[in-house]
Every structure is written in C-alpha cells, then in structure tokens.
Tab-separated table of C-alpha atoms in Angstrom:
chain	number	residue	atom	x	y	z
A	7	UNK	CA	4.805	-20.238	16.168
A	8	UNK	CA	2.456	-18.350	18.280
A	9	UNK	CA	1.948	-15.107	17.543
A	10	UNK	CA	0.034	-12.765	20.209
A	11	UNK	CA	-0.378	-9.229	20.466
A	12	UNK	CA	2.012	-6.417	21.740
A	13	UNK	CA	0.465	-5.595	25.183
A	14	UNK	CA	0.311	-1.397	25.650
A	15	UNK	CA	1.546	-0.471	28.843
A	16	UNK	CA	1.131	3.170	28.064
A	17	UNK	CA	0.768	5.080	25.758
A	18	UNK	CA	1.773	8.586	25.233
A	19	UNK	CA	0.394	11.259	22.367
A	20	UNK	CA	3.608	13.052	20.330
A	21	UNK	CA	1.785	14.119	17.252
A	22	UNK	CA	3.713	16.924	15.576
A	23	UNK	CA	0.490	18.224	14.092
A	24	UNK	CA	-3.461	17.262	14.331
A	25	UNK	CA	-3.105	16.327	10.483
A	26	UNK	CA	-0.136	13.697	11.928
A	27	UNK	CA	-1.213	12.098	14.870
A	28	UNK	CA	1.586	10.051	16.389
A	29	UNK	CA	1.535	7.559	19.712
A	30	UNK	CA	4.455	6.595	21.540
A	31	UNK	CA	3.270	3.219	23.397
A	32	UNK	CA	5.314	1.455	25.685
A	33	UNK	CA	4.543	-2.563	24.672
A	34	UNK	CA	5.476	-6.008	25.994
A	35	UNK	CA	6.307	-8.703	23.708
A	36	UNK	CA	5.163	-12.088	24.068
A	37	UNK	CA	8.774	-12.752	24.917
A	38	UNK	CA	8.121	-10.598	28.102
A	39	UNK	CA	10.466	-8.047	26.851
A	40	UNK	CA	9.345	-4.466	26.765
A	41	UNK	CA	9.936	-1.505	24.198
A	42	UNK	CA	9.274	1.931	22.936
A	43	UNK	CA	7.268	2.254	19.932
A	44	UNK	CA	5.728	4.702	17.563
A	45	UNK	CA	2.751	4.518	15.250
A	46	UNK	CA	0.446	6.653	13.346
A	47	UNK	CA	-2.915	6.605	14.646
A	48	UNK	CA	-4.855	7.724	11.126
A	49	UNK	CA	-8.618	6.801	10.123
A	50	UNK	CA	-9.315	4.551	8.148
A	51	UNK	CA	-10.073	5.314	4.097
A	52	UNK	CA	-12.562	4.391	1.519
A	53	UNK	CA	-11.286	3.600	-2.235
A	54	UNK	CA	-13.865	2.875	-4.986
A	55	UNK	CA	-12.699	1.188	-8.281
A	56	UNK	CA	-15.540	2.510	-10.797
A	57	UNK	CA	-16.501	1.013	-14.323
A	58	UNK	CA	-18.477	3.012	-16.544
A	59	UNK	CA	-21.313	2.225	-18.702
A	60	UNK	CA	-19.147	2.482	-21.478
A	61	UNK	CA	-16.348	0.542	-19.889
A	62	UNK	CA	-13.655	2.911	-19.024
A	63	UNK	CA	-12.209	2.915	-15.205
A	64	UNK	CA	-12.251	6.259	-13.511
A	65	UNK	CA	-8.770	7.643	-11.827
A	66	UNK	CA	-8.134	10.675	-10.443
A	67	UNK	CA	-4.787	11.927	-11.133
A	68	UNK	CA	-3.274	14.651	-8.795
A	69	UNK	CA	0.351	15.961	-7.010
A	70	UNK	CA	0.774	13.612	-3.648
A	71	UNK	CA	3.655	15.788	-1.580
A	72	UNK	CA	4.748	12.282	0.308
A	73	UNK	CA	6.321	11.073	-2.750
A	74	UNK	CA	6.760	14.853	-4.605
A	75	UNK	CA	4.962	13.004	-7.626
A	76	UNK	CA	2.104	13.246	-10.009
A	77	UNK	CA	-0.214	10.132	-9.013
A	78	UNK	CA	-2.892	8.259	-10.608
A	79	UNK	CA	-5.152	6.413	-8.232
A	80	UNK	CA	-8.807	5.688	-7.394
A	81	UNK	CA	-11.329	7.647	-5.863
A	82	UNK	CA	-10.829	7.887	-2.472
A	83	UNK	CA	-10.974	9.970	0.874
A	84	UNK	CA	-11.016	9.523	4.748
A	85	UNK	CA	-14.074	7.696	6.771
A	86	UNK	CA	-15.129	10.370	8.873
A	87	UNK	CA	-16.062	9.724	12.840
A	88	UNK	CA	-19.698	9.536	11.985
A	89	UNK	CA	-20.040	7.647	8.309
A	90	UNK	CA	-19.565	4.112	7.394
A	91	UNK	CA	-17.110	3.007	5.095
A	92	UNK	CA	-19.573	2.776	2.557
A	93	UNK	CA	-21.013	6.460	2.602
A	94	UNK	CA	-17.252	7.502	2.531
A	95	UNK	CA	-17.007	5.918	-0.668
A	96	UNK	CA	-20.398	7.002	-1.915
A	97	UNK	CA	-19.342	11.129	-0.709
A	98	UNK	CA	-15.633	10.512	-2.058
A	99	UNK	CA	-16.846	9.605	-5.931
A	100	UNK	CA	-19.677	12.151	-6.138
A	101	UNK	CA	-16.924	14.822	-4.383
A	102	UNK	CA	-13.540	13.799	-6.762
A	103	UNK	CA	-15.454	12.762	-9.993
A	104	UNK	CA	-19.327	13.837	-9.784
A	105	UNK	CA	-20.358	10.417	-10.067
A	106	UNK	CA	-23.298	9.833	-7.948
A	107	UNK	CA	-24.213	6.553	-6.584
A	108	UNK	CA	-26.262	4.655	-4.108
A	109	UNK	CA	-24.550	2.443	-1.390
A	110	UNK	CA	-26.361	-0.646	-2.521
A	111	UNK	CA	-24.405	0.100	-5.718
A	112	UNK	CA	-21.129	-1.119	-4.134
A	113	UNK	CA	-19.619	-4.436	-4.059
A	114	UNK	CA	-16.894	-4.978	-1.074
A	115	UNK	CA	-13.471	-5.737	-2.389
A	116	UNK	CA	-10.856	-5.760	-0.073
A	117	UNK	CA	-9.700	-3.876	3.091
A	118	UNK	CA	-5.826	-3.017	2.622
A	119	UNK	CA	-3.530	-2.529	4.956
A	120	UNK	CA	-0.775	0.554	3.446
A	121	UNK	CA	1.802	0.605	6.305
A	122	UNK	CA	0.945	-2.165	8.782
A	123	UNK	CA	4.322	-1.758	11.048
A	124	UNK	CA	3.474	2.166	11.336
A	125	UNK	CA	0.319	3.407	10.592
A	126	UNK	CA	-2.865	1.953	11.586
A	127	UNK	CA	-4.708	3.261	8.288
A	128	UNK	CA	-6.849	0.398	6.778
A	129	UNK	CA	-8.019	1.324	3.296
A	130	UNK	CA	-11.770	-0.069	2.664
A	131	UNK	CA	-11.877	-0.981	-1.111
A	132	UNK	CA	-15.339	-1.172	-3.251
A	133	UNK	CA	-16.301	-1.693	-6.825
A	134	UNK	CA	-18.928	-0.510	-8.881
A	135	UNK	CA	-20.065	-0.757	-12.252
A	136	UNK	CA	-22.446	0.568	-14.873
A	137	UNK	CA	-21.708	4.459	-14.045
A	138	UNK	CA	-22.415	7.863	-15.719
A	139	UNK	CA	-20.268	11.038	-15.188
A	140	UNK	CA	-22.934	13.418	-15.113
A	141	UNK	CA	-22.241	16.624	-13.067
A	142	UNK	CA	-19.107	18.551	-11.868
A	143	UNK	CA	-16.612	17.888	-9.062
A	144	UNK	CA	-16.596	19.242	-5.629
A	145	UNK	CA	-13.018	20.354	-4.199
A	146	UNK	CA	-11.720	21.559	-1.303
A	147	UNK	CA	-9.347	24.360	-1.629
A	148	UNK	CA	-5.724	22.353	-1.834
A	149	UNK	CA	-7.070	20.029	-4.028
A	150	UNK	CA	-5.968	20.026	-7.683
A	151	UNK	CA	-7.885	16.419	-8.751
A	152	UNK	CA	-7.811	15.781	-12.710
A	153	UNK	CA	-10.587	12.746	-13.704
A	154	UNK	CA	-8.728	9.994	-15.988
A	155	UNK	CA	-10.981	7.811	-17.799
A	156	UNK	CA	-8.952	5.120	-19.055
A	157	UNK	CA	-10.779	2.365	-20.989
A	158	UNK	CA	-10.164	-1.288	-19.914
A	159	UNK	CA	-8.941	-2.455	-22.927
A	160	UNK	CA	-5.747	0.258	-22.043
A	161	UNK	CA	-5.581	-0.430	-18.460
A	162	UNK	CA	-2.830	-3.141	-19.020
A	163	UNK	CA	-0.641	-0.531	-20.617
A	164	UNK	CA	-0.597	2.206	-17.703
A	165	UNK	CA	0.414	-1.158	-15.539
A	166	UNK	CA	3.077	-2.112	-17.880
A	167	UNK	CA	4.500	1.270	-18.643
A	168	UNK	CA	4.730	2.331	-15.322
A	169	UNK	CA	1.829	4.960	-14.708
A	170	UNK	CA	0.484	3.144	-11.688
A	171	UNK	CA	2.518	3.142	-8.545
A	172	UNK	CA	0.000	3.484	-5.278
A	173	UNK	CA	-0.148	0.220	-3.599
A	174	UNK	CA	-3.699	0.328	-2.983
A	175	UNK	CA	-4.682	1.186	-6.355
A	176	UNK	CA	-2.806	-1.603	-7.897
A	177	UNK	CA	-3.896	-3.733	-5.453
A	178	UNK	CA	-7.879	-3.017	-6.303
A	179	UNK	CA	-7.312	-2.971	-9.685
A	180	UNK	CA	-5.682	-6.133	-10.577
A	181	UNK	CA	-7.785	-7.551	-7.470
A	182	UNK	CA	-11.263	-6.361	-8.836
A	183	UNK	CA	-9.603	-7.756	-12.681
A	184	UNK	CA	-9.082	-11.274	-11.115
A	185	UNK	CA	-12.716	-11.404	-9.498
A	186	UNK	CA	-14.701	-9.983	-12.097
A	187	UNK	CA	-12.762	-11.125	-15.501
A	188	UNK	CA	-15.889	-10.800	-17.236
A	189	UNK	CA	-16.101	-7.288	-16.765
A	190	UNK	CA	-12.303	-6.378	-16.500
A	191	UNK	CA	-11.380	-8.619	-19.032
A	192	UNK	CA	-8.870	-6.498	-21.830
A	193	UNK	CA	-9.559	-9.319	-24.279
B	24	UNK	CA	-5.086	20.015	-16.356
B	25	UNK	CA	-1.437	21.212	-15.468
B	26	UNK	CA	0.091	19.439	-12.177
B	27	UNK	CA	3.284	20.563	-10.617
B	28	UNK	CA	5.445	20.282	-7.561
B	29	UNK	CA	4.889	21.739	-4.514
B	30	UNK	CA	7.473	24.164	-4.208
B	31	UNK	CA	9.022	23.547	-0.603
B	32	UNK	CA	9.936	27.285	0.908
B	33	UNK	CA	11.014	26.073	4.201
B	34	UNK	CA	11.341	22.551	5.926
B	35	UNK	CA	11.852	21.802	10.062
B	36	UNK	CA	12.422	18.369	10.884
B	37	UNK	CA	9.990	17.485	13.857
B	38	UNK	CA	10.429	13.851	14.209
B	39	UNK	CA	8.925	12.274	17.401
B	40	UNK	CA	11.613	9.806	17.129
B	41	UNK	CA	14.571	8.518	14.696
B	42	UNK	CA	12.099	5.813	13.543
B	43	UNK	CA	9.428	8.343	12.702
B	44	UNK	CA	11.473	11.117	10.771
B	45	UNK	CA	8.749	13.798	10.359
B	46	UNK	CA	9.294	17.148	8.353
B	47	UNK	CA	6.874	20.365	8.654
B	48	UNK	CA	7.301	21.647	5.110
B	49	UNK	CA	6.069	25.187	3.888
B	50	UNK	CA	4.934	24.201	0.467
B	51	UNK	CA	3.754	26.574	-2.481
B	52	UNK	CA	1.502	25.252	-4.476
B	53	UNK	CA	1.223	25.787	-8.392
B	54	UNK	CA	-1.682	28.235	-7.908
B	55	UNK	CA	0.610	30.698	-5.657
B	56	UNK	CA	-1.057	29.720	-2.280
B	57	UNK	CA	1.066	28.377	0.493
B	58	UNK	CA	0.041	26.055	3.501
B	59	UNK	CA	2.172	24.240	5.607
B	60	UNK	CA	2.282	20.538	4.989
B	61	UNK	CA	3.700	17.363	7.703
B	62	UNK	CA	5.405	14.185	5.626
B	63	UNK	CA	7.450	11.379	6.814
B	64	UNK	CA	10.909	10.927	5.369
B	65	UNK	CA	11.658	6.591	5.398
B	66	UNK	CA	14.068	5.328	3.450
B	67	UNK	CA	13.077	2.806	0.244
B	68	UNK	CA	11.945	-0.670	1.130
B	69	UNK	CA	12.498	-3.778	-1.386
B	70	UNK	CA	10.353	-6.975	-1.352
B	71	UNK	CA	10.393	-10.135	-2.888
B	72	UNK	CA	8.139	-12.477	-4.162
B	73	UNK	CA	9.572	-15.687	-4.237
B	74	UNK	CA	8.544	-18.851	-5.868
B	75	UNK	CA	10.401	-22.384	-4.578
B	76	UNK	CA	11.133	-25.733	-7.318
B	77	UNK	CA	8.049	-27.304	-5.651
B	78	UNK	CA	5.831	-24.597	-6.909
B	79	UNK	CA	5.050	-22.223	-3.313
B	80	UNK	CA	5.713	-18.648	-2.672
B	81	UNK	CA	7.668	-17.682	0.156
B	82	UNK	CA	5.453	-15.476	3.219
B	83	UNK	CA	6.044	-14.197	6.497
B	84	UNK	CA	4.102	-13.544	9.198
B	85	UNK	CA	4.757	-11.245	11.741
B	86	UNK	CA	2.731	-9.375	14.729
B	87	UNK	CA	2.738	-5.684	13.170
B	88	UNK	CA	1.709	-2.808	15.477
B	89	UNK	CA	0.618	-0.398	13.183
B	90	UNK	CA	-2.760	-1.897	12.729
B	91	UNK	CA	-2.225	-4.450	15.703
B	92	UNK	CA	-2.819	-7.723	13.554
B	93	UNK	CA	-0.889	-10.263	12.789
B	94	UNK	CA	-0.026	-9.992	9.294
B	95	UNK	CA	1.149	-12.735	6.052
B	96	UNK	CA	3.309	-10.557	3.991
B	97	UNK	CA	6.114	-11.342	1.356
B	98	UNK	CA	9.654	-10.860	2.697
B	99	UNK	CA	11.086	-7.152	2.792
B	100	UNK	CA	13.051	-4.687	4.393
B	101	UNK	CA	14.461	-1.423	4.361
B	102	UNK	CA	17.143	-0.300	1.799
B	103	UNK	CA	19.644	0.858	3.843
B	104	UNK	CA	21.903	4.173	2.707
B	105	UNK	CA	24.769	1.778	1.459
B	106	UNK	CA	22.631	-0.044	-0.220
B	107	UNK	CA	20.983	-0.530	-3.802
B	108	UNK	CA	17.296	-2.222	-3.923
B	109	UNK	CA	18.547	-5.008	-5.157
B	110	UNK	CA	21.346	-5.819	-2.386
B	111	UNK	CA	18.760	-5.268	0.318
B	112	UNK	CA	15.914	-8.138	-1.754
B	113	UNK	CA	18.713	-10.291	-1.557
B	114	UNK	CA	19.888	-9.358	2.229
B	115	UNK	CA	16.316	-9.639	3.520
B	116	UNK	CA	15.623	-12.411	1.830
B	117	UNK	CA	18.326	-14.540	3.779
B	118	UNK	CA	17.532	-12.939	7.048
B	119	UNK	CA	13.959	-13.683	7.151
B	120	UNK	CA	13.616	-16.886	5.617
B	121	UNK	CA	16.730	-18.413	4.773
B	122	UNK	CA	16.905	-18.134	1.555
B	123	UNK	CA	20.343	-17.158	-0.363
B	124	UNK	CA	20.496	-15.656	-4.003
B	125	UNK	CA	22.207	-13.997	-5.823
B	126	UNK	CA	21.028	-10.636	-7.424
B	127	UNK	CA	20.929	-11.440	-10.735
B	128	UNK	CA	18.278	-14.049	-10.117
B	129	UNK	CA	15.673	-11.152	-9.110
B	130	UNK	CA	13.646	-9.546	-11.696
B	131	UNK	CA	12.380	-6.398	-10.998
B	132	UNK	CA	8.299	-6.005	-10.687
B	133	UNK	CA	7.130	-2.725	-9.376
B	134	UNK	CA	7.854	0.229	-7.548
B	135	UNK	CA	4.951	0.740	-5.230
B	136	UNK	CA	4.265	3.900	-3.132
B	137	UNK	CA	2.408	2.620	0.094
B	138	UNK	CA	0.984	6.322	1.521
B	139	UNK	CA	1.883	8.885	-1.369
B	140	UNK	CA	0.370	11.664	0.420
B	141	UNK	CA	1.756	11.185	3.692
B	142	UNK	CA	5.068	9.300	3.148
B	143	UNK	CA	8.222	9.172	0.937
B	144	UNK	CA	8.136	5.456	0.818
B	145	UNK	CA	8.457	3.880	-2.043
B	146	UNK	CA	8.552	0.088	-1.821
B	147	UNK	CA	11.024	-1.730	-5.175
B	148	UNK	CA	9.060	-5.046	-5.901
B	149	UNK	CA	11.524	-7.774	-7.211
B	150	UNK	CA	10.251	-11.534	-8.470
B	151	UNK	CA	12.591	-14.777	-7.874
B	152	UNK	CA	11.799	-18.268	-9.140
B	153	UNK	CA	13.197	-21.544	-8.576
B	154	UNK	CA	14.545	-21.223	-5.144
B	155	UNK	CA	15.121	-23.332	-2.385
B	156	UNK	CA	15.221	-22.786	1.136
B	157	UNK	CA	18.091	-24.418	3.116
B	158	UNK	CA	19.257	-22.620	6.098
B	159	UNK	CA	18.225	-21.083	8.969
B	160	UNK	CA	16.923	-17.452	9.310
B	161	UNK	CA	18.823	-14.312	11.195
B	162	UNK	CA	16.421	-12.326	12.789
B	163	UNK	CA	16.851	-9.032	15.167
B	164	UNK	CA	15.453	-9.472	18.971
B	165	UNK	CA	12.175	-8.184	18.317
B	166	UNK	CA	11.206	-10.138	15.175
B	167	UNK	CA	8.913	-13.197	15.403
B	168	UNK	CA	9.050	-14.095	12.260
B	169	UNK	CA	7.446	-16.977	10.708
B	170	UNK	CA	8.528	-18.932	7.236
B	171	UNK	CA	4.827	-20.035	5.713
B	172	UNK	CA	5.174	-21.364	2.683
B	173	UNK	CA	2.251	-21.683	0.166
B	174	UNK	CA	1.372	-23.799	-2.734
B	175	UNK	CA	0.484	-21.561	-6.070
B	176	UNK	CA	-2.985	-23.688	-6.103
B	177	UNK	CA	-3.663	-22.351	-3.159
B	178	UNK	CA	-2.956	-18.673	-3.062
B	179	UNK	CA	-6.146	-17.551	-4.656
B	180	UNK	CA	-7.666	-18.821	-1.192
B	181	UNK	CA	-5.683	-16.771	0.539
B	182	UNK	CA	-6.814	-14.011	-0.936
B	183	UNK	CA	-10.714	-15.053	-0.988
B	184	UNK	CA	-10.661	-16.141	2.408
B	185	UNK	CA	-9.206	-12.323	3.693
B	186	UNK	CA	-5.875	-13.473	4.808
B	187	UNK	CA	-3.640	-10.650	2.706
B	188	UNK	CA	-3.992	-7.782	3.399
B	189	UNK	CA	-0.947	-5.673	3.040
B	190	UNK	CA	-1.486	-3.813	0.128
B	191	UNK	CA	2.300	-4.166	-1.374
B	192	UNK	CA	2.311	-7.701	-0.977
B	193	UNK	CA	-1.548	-7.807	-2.739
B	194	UNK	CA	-0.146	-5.561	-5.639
B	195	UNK	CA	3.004	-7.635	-5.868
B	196	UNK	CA	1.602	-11.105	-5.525
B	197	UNK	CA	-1.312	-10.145	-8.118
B	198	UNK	CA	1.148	-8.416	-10.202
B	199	UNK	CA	3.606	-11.383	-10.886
B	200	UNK	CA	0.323	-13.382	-11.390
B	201	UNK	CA	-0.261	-11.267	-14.101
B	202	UNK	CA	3.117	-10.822	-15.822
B	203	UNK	CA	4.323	-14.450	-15.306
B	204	UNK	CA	1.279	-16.657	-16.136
B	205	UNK	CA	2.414	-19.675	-16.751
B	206	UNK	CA	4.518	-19.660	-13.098
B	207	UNK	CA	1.755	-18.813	-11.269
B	208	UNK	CA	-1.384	-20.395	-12.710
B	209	UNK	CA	-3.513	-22.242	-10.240
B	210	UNK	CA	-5.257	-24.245	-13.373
C-alpha cells in the first residue's frame, strides 16, 4: 500500500488563542478526494530523562489543566524559534530542577510524536547521567513545579502502581531502561 | 509541596470545529491568581497491543496529518459516548485489522495521557495474546490503513532504526515488554 502525503490546497488560520494555534487546511488524498481538516500547529518540545550521581531519576511533579490532574513527568519545555533542541533541554533542566549541564552532556533518545492525527508537536527526548542538584529552580509565574527524585531501584513501583501516566515520559523512561540496562537496571 | 486543581470560574466553548472541541476556561489557581487557560475536550481513546500464535504484534500504518508523516502505530480509536474502553479495543480492533475478540481476552496495560497540559485525552492501553487474523478490515473513506505485522525478534529494530514514534504506542509496546517477559522476549 502506498502511502503519500495529504496535499494542502489551502490553508486557513482559526486559532482561538496565540497559546492554541489551530489551521484549517483544505487537503487532497491520494485517492483524489478532497477534505477539511484541522490541526494544531505547536513547536516542538525538549524532554530530558536525568540520572543522578547517586542514581535517582529526576521528575517534576506539577497540576496539568488538560487532564485536571497532578502529573509526574520529566523535565521538559518548548524549543523556542531561535534554540536547538538541545539548548531547550539544557535551559528546561537548569529552569525546572537547577541542574546545570552542558549540551555535550546529552545523549539523543527518541523524538515522540504525542498526537500525530492533530497536533504537529514532536517531543525531542535526551538522557543524561552522572548529575548534581546544586542550586534553586527558576519559575515563571503559573508554574507550581515540585522536583521528585525517585531512585531507580523504585522506579518500577511508580510504573506498576500507577503514578506515571504521560505518554512521553513512559515512553523515555522504559526506552532509556531498555538501552542503557546497565545504568537503569533495578536489579 | 501542596498541588491542587485549578478551580474553573467560567468556561466558553470556542471550538474551531466539532473535531477540535476547544474550551477558554477562567481558572483559579491554588495561590488565588486567575488567568485564563485554552484546553481541548476529546473523548478517551483505547489501543491494543496485540500479539498473533506465530509470535508478531499487530501495527498500522496510516498517513497522519498532524505531524504530516506516515506513521506505524498499534490499533486504536476513539471511545465513543456509548461505549466502555474495553468495547471500543475490541471494535477497533476488527475495523482496522480484522481481528475479532472478545473482551475478556484484553488485559488492561495503561492509561496514558498523550498532551496533559493541553488536552483531556487520556488513551486506555489494553494487551491481547494469541490471536489470529482472519477477515477483512472495515475502514471509513478516508482511512488508508495498512495491516503490518511484525515478528517479536524483530521489534527492537523497529525501535533502533526510528520507525515508532508515537509516543502511546512506544509506552505501550515497551510497557507489555516489560510486564509480560516471557511473551515478548526477542532472546
């Protein structure tokens, strides 16, 4: 099966709000067919799955209002127009946790894709190990962001018990555990 | 650290469309301050991982527009109001691939939460072993689906090589790996 594609034959901006910027895009199908459809246009992200010298993995655990819950997740924040992927992560940890690193610091993991049939976000995951928590976090005003250490050997339990619910974390995590079992390994 | 609930004063629905139900909440936060805050209401999606007598899991892949790639994802679809999680794993199931079972077959994985902040989603993971796939699929006009069908041995690849990247299916196909070892060992 062949699969090509949607061709944009226009494409019209319907964003409720800057902080949700919607398209409407008129596509053709392969089939030749034509149809409305609407997607979220948002930048991509940077998520950084961080080991500590004395290995415990660092979460952040704050209120998402998508859901209406309490979440526990992995650094992470939007790539800005003018950084890489990698200084996004590097800004992120230092601005969530205090943790600062270099960029050479960072292994690539993954890029994730969150809602592929809606939103164009792609989520740009890293690892790093060997890290202090020295200094104090940096928050913006709405931001409520609690630092969870969680040693490794426990990580297995938060899975298990249900404590770990955003896609991309889970995805990292259990990703970074299957390519680094040396490090991640609980046993 | 204490987290709450936003508080929601006041909510407008401002949907571009009925396939992207937006609200425009006024939200109080726990430290008194109010902002105003966009989220998009979807309904619950389930997905299935699903392992066939000759040892493969059971993909799809599909052209999705939200990131404009062509994407390998497990089989899922949206719970519909009628519906429990479980109806809709089996429904979806049969529609994309062709594969009919009944619900107490699935065991339940994870629920995943694919954009926390931004979206309501949550995404029930189910896990389904021992299947076999005999009929044809029922698809809607503007689904292309394809049935790809991968050996265990091989799935690790998959994931090496950068072909998954939908973060559900990642979390789900990495979380069955580690729950059910000895279905899904590659060794």
């Amino acid at each position: 099966m062949k699969h090509s594609k949607w061709k944009i034959l226009s494409s019209e901006d319907v964003s409720p709000s800057k902080w949700f910027p919607i398209v409407k895009d008129q596509v053709e199908l392969s089939n030749g067919k034509t149809l409305e459809y609407f997607r979220s246009l948002l930048e991509p992200a940077a998520m950084v799955v961080a080991v500590t010298k004395e290995r415990e993995l660092i979460f952040v655990r704050q209120y998402k209002h998508g859901v209406r819950e309490v979440c526990l997740e992995f650094p992470a924040g939007r790539v800005e127009h003018d950084q890489s992927p990698l200084q996004a992560a590097v800004k992120e940890l230092a601005e969530e946790t205090g943790v600062h690193i270099h960029e050479n610091q960072l292994t690539p993991l993954l890029e994730l894709w969150t809602e592929p049939s809606k939103s164009s976000v792609r989520v740009h995951g890293f690892f790093v190990k060997d890290i202090e928590v020295v200094s104090q976090q940096h928050l913006e005003d709405s931001e409520a962001i609690e630092v969870v250490k969680v040693p490794i050997s426990k990580v297995d339990e938060l899975l298990v018990n249900g404590e770990l619910h955003a896609s991309d974390t889970v995805a990292l995590l259990l990703y970074a555990k299957h390519r680094f079992p040396e490090l991640l390994s609980t046993r």
